[in-house]
């Protein structure tokens, strides 16, 4: 049909290129969020040996984990939505330059625009509103641990959208995840309705919104690279944040920010949003999605220790146990599920939902 040849063109090359020339079909489907898709073959030797790609994925997960307390530290000097707008607006521009240089074009088809906009509103706008206000109302440790529930939500959304069938073992593993969430919330130091509990609720919604986002863009992964999708969702999401964030900008206060706050903002933008995207997808390509995905389960626990190191937060053993319950529930589900399908479905790292 005629509409299949119409594209949104932010390409600055001469006219005349057919859109198919600029589209990249991404074989591995994982990223700052992961989506099951056909994987490139991974040799048995690569599957069994620890290699450079493993270190890259570990570095990626560690960077995501440290991002949560660093964003909370930034909120001492900047307003929540102001922070998100700067981070994702800047990251979107960087992604655009990167994709333009690597892929040669920023074109997408018009028929995919509504889904791209919806994904941006869910995965950047709503997710970031929930994330920064969760951090403003509870501890960084609790946000990191509660974000471990993202794969559980992702499975439900994939089922609702007809992308995945839920087997009995998912419902058998779900009580373990619920018990983990309950432990994290109920054992929080000084938990109260107007403070920690409100923040914990926002953190759970953050995980849910990120999971919904992964299901929404899963069809787009068949047509575009993760980096190209990141260009659009980051810039569209930032545009949606702009009217709400603009009133929070305090230029005078920004000029008084200490150097360590600026460095944290740089890390949270360039490191946690841009570099991790490249590291994660390289890991998927080299190691395969199932092996790479299991590294993501380390993120909540590294996040707790990062919060203790950066913010001096107290490590609560019962909350750590709750995190193990959540992660354990999804490991049980995924391992049994992969045996049935012969292919392991990947979880959704919180990447920069954090």
PDB file of C-alpha atoms in Angstrom, residues 17 78 163 204 277 322:
ATOM      1  CA  UNK A  17      16.822   7.097  -0.934  1.00  0.00           C
ATOM      2  CA  UNK A  78      17.605  20.386  40.703  1.00  0.00           C
ATOM      3  CA  UNK A 163       2.886 -11.323  22.583  1.00  0.00           C
ATOM      4  CA  UNK A 204       6.101   0.071  41.700  1.00  0.00           C
ATOM      5  CA  UNK A 277      22.534   1.155  25.566  1.00  0.00           C
ATOM      6  CA  UNK A 322      12.716  -9.135  49.545  1.00  0.00           C
TER       7      UNK A 322
END
